[in-house]
Short mmCIF file of C-alpha atoms (C1' of nucleotides) in Angstrom, two decimals:
data_model
loop_
_atom_site.label_atom_id
_atom_site.label_comp_id
_atom_site.label_asym_id
_atom_site.label_seq_id
_atom_site.Cartn_x
_atom_site.Cartn_y
_atom_site.Cartn_z
CA MET P 710 14.77 22.70 -2.20
CA LYS P 711 15.13 23.62 1.38
CA HIS P 712 18.05 25.55 2.76
CA GLY P 713 19.52 25.96 6.16
CA ALA P 714 20.76 29.25 7.47
CA ARG P 715 22.05 31.95 5.14
CA ILE P 716 25.74 32.58 5.48
CA LEU P 717 27.71 35.47 4.07
CA VAL P 718 31.40 34.80 3.48
CA VAL P 719 33.63 37.88 3.16
CA ASP P 720 37.10 37.16 1.81
CA ASP P 721 39.18 38.63 -0.97
CA GLU P 722 40.89 35.38 -1.92
CA PRO P 723 38.76 33.58 -4.52
CA GLN P 724 39.91 30.10 -3.61
CA ILE P 725 38.97 30.50 0.03
CA ARG P 726 35.57 31.86 -0.97
CA ARG P 727 35.10 28.93 -3.30
CA SER P 728 36.23 26.39 -0.76
CA LEU P 729 33.99 27.72 1.98
CA GLN P 730 31.07 27.97 -0.39
CA VAL P 731 31.35 24.36 -1.52
CA ASN P 732 31.91 23.00 1.95
CA LEU P 733 29.13 24.95 3.58
CA GLU P 734 26.66 24.22 0.81
CA ASN P 735 27.38 20.57 1.39
CA LYS P 736 26.18 21.14 4.92
CA ASP P 737 23.02 22.55 3.44
CA TYR P 738 23.67 26.19 4.19
CA LEU P 739 22.78 28.86 1.67
CA VAL P 740 26.05 30.65 1.00
CA MET P 741 26.61 34.08 -0.46
CA THR P 742 29.97 35.73 -0.89
CA ALA P 743 31.51 39.17 -0.93
CA GLU P 744 35.10 40.08 -1.74
CA SER P 745 35.21 43.47 -0.06
CA GLY P 746 33.75 45.28 2.90
CA GLU P 747 31.59 47.45 0.68
CA GLU P 748 30.06 44.42 -1.01
CA ALA P 749 29.53 42.82 2.37
CA LEU P 750 27.65 45.82 3.74
CA ASP P 751 25.42 45.82 0.69
CA ALA P 752 24.76 42.13 0.96
CA ILE P 753 23.88 42.34 4.63
CA ALA P 754 21.40 45.11 3.92
CA SER P 755 19.81 43.47 0.92
CA ARG P 756 20.03 39.76 1.64
CA GLN P 757 19.77 39.42 5.41
CA PRO P 758 22.26 36.68 6.20
CA ASP P 759 21.95 34.79 9.47
CA VAL P 760 25.70 34.67 10.05
CA VAL P 761 28.62 36.59 8.58
CA ILE P 762 32.11 35.13 8.28
CA ILE P 763 34.82 37.73 7.80
CA ASP P 764 38.48 37.28 6.99
CA LEU P 765 40.36 39.77 9.10
CA ILE P 766 42.69 40.65 6.28
CA LEU P 767 40.79 42.44 3.60
CA PRO P 768 41.80 45.15 1.15
CA SER P 769 40.45 48.66 1.67
CA ILE P 770 38.12 48.22 4.65
CA SER P 771 39.78 45.96 7.24
CA GLY P 772 37.88 43.15 8.88
CA ILE P 773 37.85 45.07 12.13
CA GLU P 774 36.50 48.21 10.57
CA LEU P 775 33.91 46.13 8.71
CA THR P 776 32.84 44.50 11.96
CA ARG P 777 32.43 47.88 13.57
CA ARG P 778 30.33 49.18 10.70
CA ILE P 779 28.09 46.15 10.63
CA ARG P 780 27.46 46.50 14.34
CA ARG P 781 26.26 50.03 13.85
CA HIS P 782 23.07 48.75 12.30
CA SER P 783 22.89 44.98 12.58
CA PRO P 784 23.10 42.42 15.36
CA VAL P 785 23.92 39.57 12.94
CA PRO P 786 26.41 37.13 14.46
CA ILE P 787 29.94 37.65 13.15
CA ILE P 788 32.70 35.07 13.06
CA VAL P 789 36.16 36.32 12.11
CA LEU P 790 38.92 34.30 10.50
CA SER P 791 42.37 35.19 11.78
CA ALA P 792 45.72 33.96 10.54
CA ILE P 793 47.94 32.43 13.17
CA GLY P 794 50.08 35.06 14.86
CA ASN P 795 47.41 37.67 14.44
CA GLU P 796 46.12 37.36 17.95
CA SER P 797 45.87 41.03 18.74
CA LYS P 798 43.72 41.70 15.70
CA LYS P 799 41.46 38.90 16.77
CA VAL P 800 40.92 40.44 20.19
CA GLU P 801 40.34 43.81 18.62
CA ALA P 802 37.71 42.31 16.35
CA LEU P 803 35.92 40.72 19.29
CA GLU P 804 35.92 44.02 21.11
CA SER P 805 34.51 45.69 18.00
CA GLY P 806 31.52 43.40 18.15
CA ALA P 807 32.51 40.07 16.62
CA ASP P 808 31.06 37.02 18.34
CA ASP P 809 33.64 34.39 17.72
CA TYR P 810 36.81 33.62 15.82
CA VAL P 811 38.46 30.73 14.04
CA THR P 812 42.20 30.59 13.58
CA LYS P 813 43.52 29.60 10.17
CA PRO P 814 44.21 26.94 9.21
CA PHE P 815 41.01 25.39 10.49
CA GLY P 816 38.97 22.30 9.87
CA MET P 817 35.43 22.42 8.54
CA ASP P 818 34.15 20.72 11.67
CA GLU P 819 35.47 23.51 13.80
CA LEU P 820 33.95 26.17 11.59
CA THR P 821 30.55 24.53 11.38
CA ALA P 822 30.53 24.09 15.16
CA ARG P 823 31.11 27.82 15.52
CA ILE P 824 28.42 28.57 12.98
CA ARG P 825 25.90 26.43 14.79
CA SER P 826 26.77 28.12 18.04
CA ALA P 827 26.47 31.57 16.49
CA LEU P 828 23.08 30.73 15.02
CA ARG P 829 21.80 29.87 18.46
CA ARG P 830 22.74 33.23 19.83
CA THR P 831 19.20 34.42 19.36
CA VAL P 832 19.56 37.80 20.90
CA MET P 833 18.87 37.12 24.53
CA VAL P 834 17.45 40.46 25.48
CA PRO P 835 17.87 40.85 29.19
CA GLY P 836 14.49 40.82 30.82
CA THR P 837 12.59 38.70 28.35
CA GLU P 838 13.48 35.34 29.81
CA PRO P 839 13.76 35.44 33.57
CA VAL P 840 14.95 31.85 33.88
CA PHE P 841 17.99 30.33 32.26
CA LYS P 842 18.56 26.60 32.14
CA SER P 843 21.42 24.57 30.79
CA GLY P 844 22.22 21.06 31.87
CA THR P 845 22.14 20.90 35.63
CA LEU P 846 22.42 24.66 36.01
CA THR P 847 19.43 26.93 36.49
CA VAL P 848 19.59 30.67 37.01
CA ASN P 849 16.47 32.58 37.93
CA PHE P 850 17.22 36.22 37.21
CA GLU P 851 13.92 37.32 38.63
CA ARG P 852 14.74 35.81 41.97
CA ARG P 853 18.47 36.21 41.72
CA GLU P 854 18.78 32.54 42.42
CA VAL P 855 21.23 29.99 41.09
CA LEU P 856 20.51 26.28 41.32
CA LEU P 857 22.77 23.35 40.57
CA ASN P 858 20.94 20.03 40.50
CA ASP P 859 18.07 21.87 42.17
CA ARG P 860 20.25 22.87 45.08
CA PRO P 861 20.79 26.57 45.67
CA VAL P 862 24.29 27.86 45.09
CA LYS P 863 25.45 30.87 47.04
CA LEU P 864 27.16 33.48 44.91
CA THR P 865 28.64 36.78 46.05
CA PRO P 866 27.44 39.92 44.28
CA THR P 867 30.42 40.06 41.96
CA GLU P 868 30.25 36.38 41.15
CA TYR P 869 26.59 36.69 40.34
CA ASP P 870 27.07 39.75 38.16
CA LEU P 871 29.82 38.01 36.25
CA LEU P 872 27.81 34.84 35.70
CA LYS P 873 24.77 36.82 34.67
CA TYR P 874 26.75 38.81 32.17
CA MET P 875 28.31 35.73 30.66
CA ILE P 876 24.98 33.95 30.37
CA GLN P 877 23.53 36.99 28.70
CA TYR P 878 26.13 36.55 26.01
CA THR P 879 26.15 32.78 25.86
CA GLY P 880 28.31 31.48 23.05
CA LYS P 881 30.00 34.78 22.45
CA VAL P 882 33.66 35.16 23.18
CA LEU P 883 34.09 37.81 25.84
CA THR P 884 37.54 39.33 26.10
CA HIS P 885 39.15 40.09 29.40
CA ARG P 886 38.74 43.77 28.73
CA THR P 887 35.07 43.40 27.90
CA LEU P 888 34.31 41.50 31.07
CA LEU P 889 36.42 43.72 33.29
CA THR P 890 34.88 46.93 32.07
CA ALA P 891 31.41 45.43 32.23
CA ILE P 892 31.69 44.18 35.81
CA TRP P 893 34.31 46.38 37.46
CA GLY P 894 34.33 49.46 35.27
CA ASP P 895 36.70 51.10 32.84
CA ALA P 896 39.38 51.71 35.43
CA TYR P 897 39.87 47.97 35.88
CA ALA P 898 40.20 47.03 32.21
CA ASN P 899 43.68 45.63 32.76
CA GLN P 900 43.19 43.74 36.02
CA ALA P 901 42.99 40.37 34.34
CA GLN P 902 43.93 38.73 37.61
CA TYR P 903 40.61 39.74 39.18
CA LEU P 904 38.92 37.86 36.43
CA ARG P 905 40.95 34.72 36.99
CA VAL P 906 40.18 34.77 40.67
CA PHE P 907 36.47 35.21 40.15
CA ILE P 908 36.21 32.80 37.24
CA GLY P 909 37.98 30.34 39.48
CA GLN P 910 35.48 30.86 42.27
CA LEU P 911 32.54 30.56 39.92
CA ARG P 912 33.90 27.35 38.48
CA LYS P 913 34.43 25.95 41.93
CA LYS P 914 30.78 26.62 42.62
CA ILE P 915 29.12 25.50 39.40
CA GLU P 916 31.46 23.17 37.56
CA ARG P 917 31.62 19.48 38.24
CA ASN P 918 35.31 19.36 37.43
CA THR P 919 37.09 22.67 37.37
CA ALA P 920 39.91 21.25 35.29
CA ARG P 921 37.45 20.42 32.50
CA PRO P 922 34.82 23.12 32.73
CA GLN P 923 31.48 22.47 31.06
CA TYR P 924 30.08 25.97 31.27
CA ILE P 925 32.77 28.59 31.62
CA LEU P 926 35.34 27.96 28.92
CA THR P 927 38.71 29.64 28.60
CA ASP P 928 39.86 31.08 25.29
CA PRO P 929 43.57 31.38 25.98
CA GLY P 930 44.99 34.80 25.32
CA VAL P 931 41.54 36.15 24.56
CA GLY P 932 39.02 35.73 27.31
CA TYR P 933 36.20 33.48 28.37
CA ARG P 934 32.90 32.29 27.01
CA PHE P 935 29.83 30.66 28.41
CA ALA P 936 29.24 27.39 26.56
CA HIS P 937 26.13 27.00 24.49
CA ASP P 938 26.11 23.27 24.82
CA PRO P 939 27.55 22.22 28.12
CA GLN P 940 30.41 19.98 27.10
CA GLU P 941 29.89 16.42 28.23
CA PRO P 942 32.70 15.29 30.41
CA GLN P 943 34.88 13.41 27.98
CA SER P 944 36.49 10.07 28.62
CA MET D 1410 -8.24 47.81 70.60
CA LYS D 1411 -6.81 45.68 67.88
CA HIS D 1412 -7.34 46.36 64.24
CA GLY D 1413 -7.51 44.30 61.11
CA ALA D 1414 -6.17 45.33 57.74
CA ARG D 1415 -5.59 48.98 56.92
CA ILE D 1416 -7.79 50.36 54.22
CA LEU D 1417 -7.37 53.64 52.46
CA VAL D 1418 -10.53 55.16 51.00
CA VAL D 1419 -10.03 57.79 48.32
CA ASP D 1420 -13.14 59.76 47.47
CA ASP D 1421 -13.92 63.45 47.23
CA GLU D 1422 -17.48 63.19 48.50
CA PRO D 1423 -17.48 63.47 52.30
CA GLN D 1424 -20.63 61.44 52.87
CA ILE D 1425 -19.28 58.46 50.94
CA ARG D 1426 -16.01 58.64 52.86
CA ARG D 1427 -17.93 58.78 56.10
CA SER D 1428 -20.23 55.93 55.18
CA LEU D 1429 -17.40 53.66 54.09
CA GLN D 1430 -15.38 54.53 57.13
CA VAL D 1431 -18.17 53.68 59.54
CA ASN D 1432 -19.15 50.50 57.77
CA LEU D 1433 -15.64 49.20 57.39
CA GLU D 1434 -14.66 50.07 60.92
CA ASN D 1435 -17.63 48.02 62.04
CA LYS D 1436 -16.00 45.12 60.27
CA ASP D 1437 -12.91 45.81 62.32
CA TYR D 1438 -10.77 47.33 59.63
CA LEU D 1439 -8.62 50.35 60.28
CA VAL D 1440 -9.81 52.97 57.84
CA MET D 1441 -7.99 56.03 56.65
CA THR D 1442 -9.30 58.44 54.08
CA ALA D 1443 -8.02 60.81 51.44
CA GLU D 1444 -10.03 63.22 49.35
CA SER D 1445 -7.58 63.69 46.53
CA GLY D 1446 -4.98 61.74 44.61
CA GLU D 1447 -2.17 63.73 46.16
CA GLU D 1448 -3.34 62.93 49.66
CA ALA D 1449 -3.73 59.31 48.68
CA LEU D 1450 -0.17 59.03 47.39
CA ASP D 1451 1.14 60.57 50.59
CA ALA D 1452 -0.93 58.23 52.71
CA ILE D 1453 0.25 55.16 50.81
CA ALA D 1454 3.86 56.15 51.25
CA SER D 1455 3.58 57.05 54.90
CA ARG D 1456 0.95 54.69 56.24
CA GLN D 1457 1.23 51.51 54.18
CA PRO D 1458 -2.39 50.53 53.69
CA ASP D 1459 -3.15 46.92 52.86
CA VAL D 1460 -5.86 47.82 50.35
CA VAL D 1461 -6.77 51.03 48.56
CA ILE D 1462 -10.31 51.85 47.45
CA ILE D 1463 -10.50 54.57 44.82
CA ASP D 1464 -13.49 56.35 43.40
CA LEU D 1465 -12.92 56.69 39.67
CA ILE D 1466 -14.29 60.19 39.63
CA LEU D 1467 -11.93 62.47 41.49
CA PRO D 1468 -11.02 66.10 41.01
CA SER D 1469 -7.53 66.97 39.73
CA ILE D 1470 -5.88 63.53 39.44
CA SER D 1471 -8.36 61.03 38.03
CA GLY D 1472 -8.81 57.63 39.55
CA ILE D 1473 -7.13 56.04 36.57
CA GLU D 1474 -4.14 58.31 36.72
CA LEU D 1475 -3.92 57.73 40.45
CA THR D 1476 -3.97 53.98 39.91
CA ARG D 1477 -1.15 54.29 37.43
CA ARG D 1478 0.96 56.35 39.77
CA ILE D 1479 0.44 54.04 42.68
CA ARG D 1480 1.47 51.10 40.56
CA ARG D 1481 4.77 52.75 39.78
CA HIS D 1482 6.00 52.06 43.25
CA SER D 1483 3.56 49.88 45.14
CA PRO D 1484 1.90 46.51 44.69
CA VAL D 1485 -0.92 47.36 47.11
CA PRO D 1486 -4.24 45.91 45.92
CA ILE D 1487 -6.50 48.56 44.39
CA ILE D 1488 -10.28 48.37 44.17
CA VAL D 1489 -11.98 51.03 42.09
CA LEU D 1490 -15.52 52.29 42.52
CA SER D 1491 -17.23 53.08 39.24
CA ALA D 1492 -20.62 54.66 38.75
CA ILE D 1493 -23.01 52.69 36.60
CA GLY D 1494 -22.57 53.46 32.94
CA ASN D 1495 -18.90 54.14 33.35
CA GLU D 1496 -17.84 50.75 32.12
CA SER D 1497 -15.10 51.96 29.80
CA LYS D 1498 -13.32 53.81 32.60
CA LYS D 1499 -13.52 50.70 34.67
CA VAL D 1500 -11.69 48.66 32.05
CA GLU D 1501 -9.12 51.36 31.67
CA ALA D 1502 -8.54 51.35 35.40
CA LEU D 1503 -8.01 47.60 35.44
CA GLU D 1504 -5.52 47.97 32.65
CA SER D 1505 -3.72 50.65 34.60
CA GLY D 1506 -3.14 48.23 37.42
CA ALA D 1507 -6.32 48.11 39.49
CA ASP D 1508 -7.16 44.69 40.86
CA ASP D 1509 -10.90 44.78 41.05
CA TYR D 1510 -13.90 47.07 40.77
CA VAL D 1511 -17.26 47.57 42.38
CA THR D 1512 -20.09 49.27 40.57
CA LYS D 1513 -22.06 51.89 42.45
CA PRO D 1514 -24.48 51.53 44.05
CA PHE D 1515 -23.14 48.53 45.94
CA GLY D 1516 -23.87 46.75 49.17
CA MET D 1517 -21.39 46.52 51.97
CA ASP D 1518 -21.31 42.77 51.68
CA GLU D 1519 -20.14 42.99 48.15
CA LEU D 1520 -17.43 45.47 49.01
CA THR D 1521 -16.15 43.51 51.98
CA ALA D 1522 -16.10 40.38 49.84
CA ARG D 1523 -13.90 42.22 47.36
CA ILE D 1524 -11.67 43.48 50.13
CA ARG D 1525 -11.22 40.02 51.54
CA SER D 1526 -10.47 38.70 48.10
CA ALA D 1527 -7.92 41.44 47.49
CA LEU D 1528 -6.22 40.75 50.79
CA ARG D 1529 -6.07 37.11 49.92
CA ARG D 1530 -4.52 37.85 46.58
CA THR D 1531 -1.71 39.82 48.13
CA VAL D 1532 -0.43 36.64 49.65
CA MET D 1533 -0.88 34.64 46.48
CA VAL D 1534 -1.77 31.56 48.46
CA PRO D 1535 -4.92 30.08 47.00
CA GLY D 1536 -7.08 29.28 49.98
CA THR D 1537 -10.17 30.40 51.73
CA GLU D 1538 -8.59 32.73 54.27
CA PRO D 1539 -6.26 35.62 53.60
CA VAL D 1540 -3.69 33.86 55.66
CA PHE D 1541 -0.11 32.94 55.07
CA LYS D 1542 1.34 29.87 56.68
CA SER D 1543 4.79 28.43 56.63
CA GLY D 1544 6.13 26.07 59.20
CA THR D 1545 5.26 27.37 62.64
CA LEU D 1546 4.57 30.86 61.34
CA THR D 1547 1.10 32.13 60.50
CA VAL D 1548 0.27 35.60 59.26
CA ASN D 1549 -3.33 36.68 58.98
CA PHE D 1550 -3.34 39.62 56.63
CA GLU D 1551 -6.96 40.42 57.19
CA ARG D 1552 -6.50 40.79 60.89
CA ARG D 1553 -2.93 42.04 60.73
CA GLU D 1554 -2.00 39.32 63.10
CA VAL D 1555 1.09 37.14 63.37
CA LEU D 1556 1.16 33.80 65.15
CA LEU D 1557 4.11 31.64 66.01
CA ASN D 1558 3.16 28.16 67.19
CA ASP D 1559 -0.38 29.53 67.56
CA ARG D 1560 0.78 32.18 69.99
CA PRO D 1561 0.33 35.80 68.93
CA VAL D 1562 3.48 37.76 68.25
CA LYS D 1563 3.47 41.48 68.80
CA LEU D 1564 4.96 43.38 65.89
CA THR D 1565 5.28 47.12 65.59
CA PRO D 1566 3.71 48.68 62.48
CA THR D 1567 7.01 48.91 60.64
CA GLU D 1568 7.97 45.38 61.54
CA TYR D 1569 4.64 44.14 60.26
CA ASP D 1570 4.89 46.09 57.02
CA LEU D 1571 8.35 44.75 56.41
CA LEU D 1572 7.34 41.17 57.10
CA LYS D 1573 4.28 41.46 54.92
CA TYR D 1574 6.26 42.92 52.08
CA MET D 1575 8.83 40.17 52.27
CA ILE D 1576 6.19 37.45 52.37
CA GLN D 1577 4.57 38.96 49.32
CA TYR D 1578 7.78 38.35 47.45
CA THR D 1579 8.66 35.03 48.99
CA GLY D 1580 11.72 33.49 47.41
CA LYS D 1581 12.79 36.62 45.65
CA VAL D 1582 15.84 38.53 46.75
CA LEU D 1583 14.81 42.02 47.78
CA THR D 1584 17.64 44.50 47.67
CA HIS D 1585 18.19 46.93 50.48
CA ARG D 1586 17.08 49.70 48.22
CA THR D 1587 13.88 47.93 47.25
CA LEU D 1588 12.89 47.27 50.83
CA LEU D 1589 13.84 50.72 52.04
CA THR D 1590 11.92 52.55 49.36
CA ALA D 1591 8.95 50.22 49.77
CA ILE D 1592 8.67 50.58 53.53
CA TRP D 1593 10.25 53.92 54.35
CA GLY D 1594 10.07 55.80 51.05
CA ASP D 1595 12.50 57.00 48.42
CA ALA D 1596 14.31 59.34 50.76
CA TYR D 1597 15.55 56.42 52.83
CA ALA D 1598 16.90 54.30 50.01
CA ASN D 1599 20.41 54.38 51.47
CA GLN D 1600 19.67 53.82 55.13
CA ALA D 1601 20.66 50.19 55.07
CA GLN D 1602 21.20 50.31 58.80
CA TYR D 1603 17.47 50.79 59.46
CA LEU D 1604 16.89 47.60 57.67
CA ARG D 1605 19.45 45.70 59.72
CA VAL D 1606 17.88 46.91 62.90
CA PHE D 1607 14.38 45.92 61.88
CA ILE D 1608 15.39 42.64 60.34
CA GLY D 1609 17.14 41.93 63.60
CA GLN D 1610 14.00 42.70 65.59
CA LEU D 1611 11.83 40.60 63.31
CA ARG D 1612 14.21 37.69 63.59
CA LYS D 1613 14.25 37.99 67.33
CA LYS D 1614 10.47 37.71 67.27
CA ILE D 1615 9.89 34.98 64.70
CA GLU D 1616 13.08 32.96 64.35
CA ARG D 1617 13.90 30.07 66.58
CA ASN D 1618 17.60 30.77 66.30
CA THR D 1619 18.54 34.17 64.97
CA ALA D 1620 22.00 32.96 64.07
CA ARG D 1621 20.47 30.40 61.68
CA PRO D 1622 17.33 32.04 60.42
CA GLN D 1623 14.70 29.83 58.84
CA TYR D 1624 12.55 32.54 57.34
CA ILE D 1625 14.42 35.76 56.82
CA LEU D 1626 17.61 34.98 54.96
CA THR D 1627 20.49 37.34 54.29
CA ASP D 1628 22.05 37.64 50.87
CA PRO D 1629 25.26 39.42 51.79
CA GLY D 1630 25.92 42.55 49.81
CA VAL D 1631 22.54 42.35 48.14
CA GLY D 1632 19.61 42.24 50.49
CA TYR D 1633 17.23 39.83 52.17
CA ARG D 1634 14.69 37.27 51.13
CA PHE D 1635 11.89 35.40 52.73
CA ALA D 1636 12.69 31.69 52.48
CA HIS D 1637 10.71 29.68 50.03
CA ASP D 1638 11.03 26.49 51.99
CA PRO D 1639 11.79 27.22 55.61
CA GLN D 1640 15.04 25.45 56.34
CA GLU D 1641 14.72 22.76 58.92
CA PRO D 1642 17.08 23.34 61.79
CA GLN D 1643 20.01 21.13 60.99
CA SER D 1644 21.81 18.84 63.31
"C1'" DC S 478 5.28 58.53 79.46
"C1'" DA S 479 5.32 54.43 76.97
"C1'" DA S 480 5.99 52.54 72.66
"C1'" DT S 481 8.32 53.02 68.59
"C1'" DC S 482 11.61 54.71 65.53
"C1'" DT S 483 16.23 56.59 64.60
"C1'" DT S 484 21.12 56.86 65.50
"C1'" DT S 485 25.46 55.44 67.08
"C1'" DA S 486 28.93 52.10 68.37
"C1'" DT S 487 31.28 47.73 68.11
"C1'" DG S 488 32.78 43.06 67.13
"C1'" DA S 489 31.82 39.43 63.79
"C1'" DA S 490 31.18 37.74 59.32
"C1'" DG S 491 31.69 38.01 54.60
"C1'" DT S 492 33.67 39.88 50.33
"C1'" DT S 493 37.08 41.84 47.41
"C1'" DT S 494 41.74 42.84 46.47
"C1'" DT S 495 46.39 41.73 46.55
"C1'" DT S 496 50.25 38.68 46.74
"C1'" DA S 497 52.41 34.32 46.03
"C1'" DT S 498 53.12 29.93 43.77
"C1'" DG S 499 52.94 26.04 40.50
"C1'" DC S 500 51.91 24.58 36.11
"C1'" DA S 501 51.41 24.50 31.13
"C1'" DA S 502 51.90 26.36 26.83
"C1'" DT S 503 54.48 29.16 23.87
"C1'" DA S 504 58.56 31.69 22.42
"C1'" DC S 505 63.41 32.27 22.49
"C1'" DT S 506 68.31 30.95 22.09
"C1'" DG S 507 72.55 28.86 21.57
"C1'" DC R 1243 66.18 21.23 18.15
"C1'" DA R 1244 66.78 20.58 22.96
"C1'" DG R 1245 66.86 23.34 26.82
"C1'" DT R 1246 65.60 27.57 28.90
"C1'" DA R 1247 63.06 31.81 29.53
"C1'" DT R 1248 58.67 33.96 29.30
"C1'" DT R 1249 53.96 34.49 29.51
"C1'" DG R 1250 49.30 33.47 30.80
"C1'" DC R 1251 46.24 30.59 33.57
"C1'" DA R 1252 44.60 28.49 37.86
"C1'" DT R 1253 44.58 28.29 42.60
"C1'" DA R 1254 45.45 29.29 47.39
"C1'" DA R 1255 45.82 32.23 50.98
"C1'" DA R 1256 46.82 36.65 53.36
"C1'" DA R 1257 45.45 41.42 53.85
"C1'" DA R 1258 42.32 45.10 53.36
"C1'" DC R 1259 37.99 46.45 53.22
"C1'" DT R 1260 32.89 46.34 53.49
"C1'" DT R 1261 28.73 44.85 55.24
"C1'" DC R 1262 26.14 42.59 58.96
"C1'" DA R 1263 24.09 41.71 63.60
"C1'" DT R 1264 23.29 43.41 67.86
"C1'" DA R 1265 22.97 46.31 71.83
"C1'" DA R 1266 21.92 50.38 73.60
"C1'" DA R 1267 21.36 55.38 73.82
"C1'" DG R 1268 18.73 59.29 72.05
"C1'" DA R 1269 14.66 61.32 69.66
"C1'" DT R 1270 9.98 61.33 68.37
"C1'" DT R 1271 5.16 60.54 68.54
"C1'" DG R 1272 0.62 60.10 70.05
#
DNA sequence: CAATCTTTATGAAGTTTTTATGCAATACTG
DNA sequence: CAGTATTGCATAAAAACTTCATAAAGATTG
């Protein structure tokens, strides 16, 4: 019997654990479960999952605290489940190191899409791969060169830094705060408007249709992410 | 009197220095000498040789250690001289960043062949001559000579060093800091104005239209790059 | 003293920041 | 539950600021 990726589900509600387990095993994943943060930390240490799914509401250790603790010693991709109306917790979790989120109630298709994306986030250590390619977009970090359909695209320093940062974390949801502090510094953490302006300029330069971006996706109320699979322009 | 490439000879034995100097000057190279690693590092920083020849056996700083230190900040081709029976040092030197070696005793023909080969390699253009060509511009690194439409162009030493450095990294964006430390030294890393002046002079000498440079392109806020494919003047 | 390098000055070009506006999605309210 | 207010996003454009190109004067070097 051959299994796909190993997934750890952390939730205190037995029926959700059960439901996820059944559904994900149908998709050929190997599923393990934990009902508390402590159990989860043990399982991560001993059983090396490839992805961890965490319900934000947990007894004792909260999902956010659990995320933070996992990140202290493991880079495993983390997807958090947040109940609707829990937006601030979701952002907090992302800033604590989570990679992505799914809002309850959610469909299995959505979750499995996120899982697939998370699995592809093979730690892109900056410096290992000097050339990034996706669809018609090529970025040569060695040369500091951006090509679209083999034509050079001129980016300003800030635009380039922003694009580079996002590509480095392809697939991961990057909150406004995260991006602002990374590119502009701590003092600018609340200048979300800067971000909109520069994201807008980047899209104008690299997206075919800025109204339906393929690469730089908006996560409303949260931030932006660089798409793993450039969305095909839909009919 | 016009000189070819600049060669730095590093050896502690005066008669070898003298012999190499005379022989290489006969071949029309400009030869400078250093008798210790410290002197050599100074000379590389201040006088920008095109090739460095290092005797592996030196007092104080060894040839290998010297090679390593040079490589920390300069891509200048290094040829090491190893006495027979010193094979292991030779390998170590190559691993530390040397480009080639010559085993003593050696004939002048062999050494000059290695020098020519090293000079050729700096341009990374596989060909018979250590010459770079692009469009109407020709740079002969062996003779330290620049031609535009087959007419010689007079460059000052700094202009030449800058052009050569940029050609060595054709296509790659070189930041102000990179160029300044490479050509002028660490202490000048922030003198971006020098760079503008010299880039301006170079453009005046090699560009058809300095307002639309074909070769030396500006990346605003970042630095300069030597064009990969010289832009055709557009209508 | 002649060539080269370094400095200074200035207008032009380019970039970032700020402000303004419309739109769309969500939340509020009677 | 329709209509209205609010909030966040996208975009454009003006203003402020920074960097660039160039000329030319001053200093240095051999």
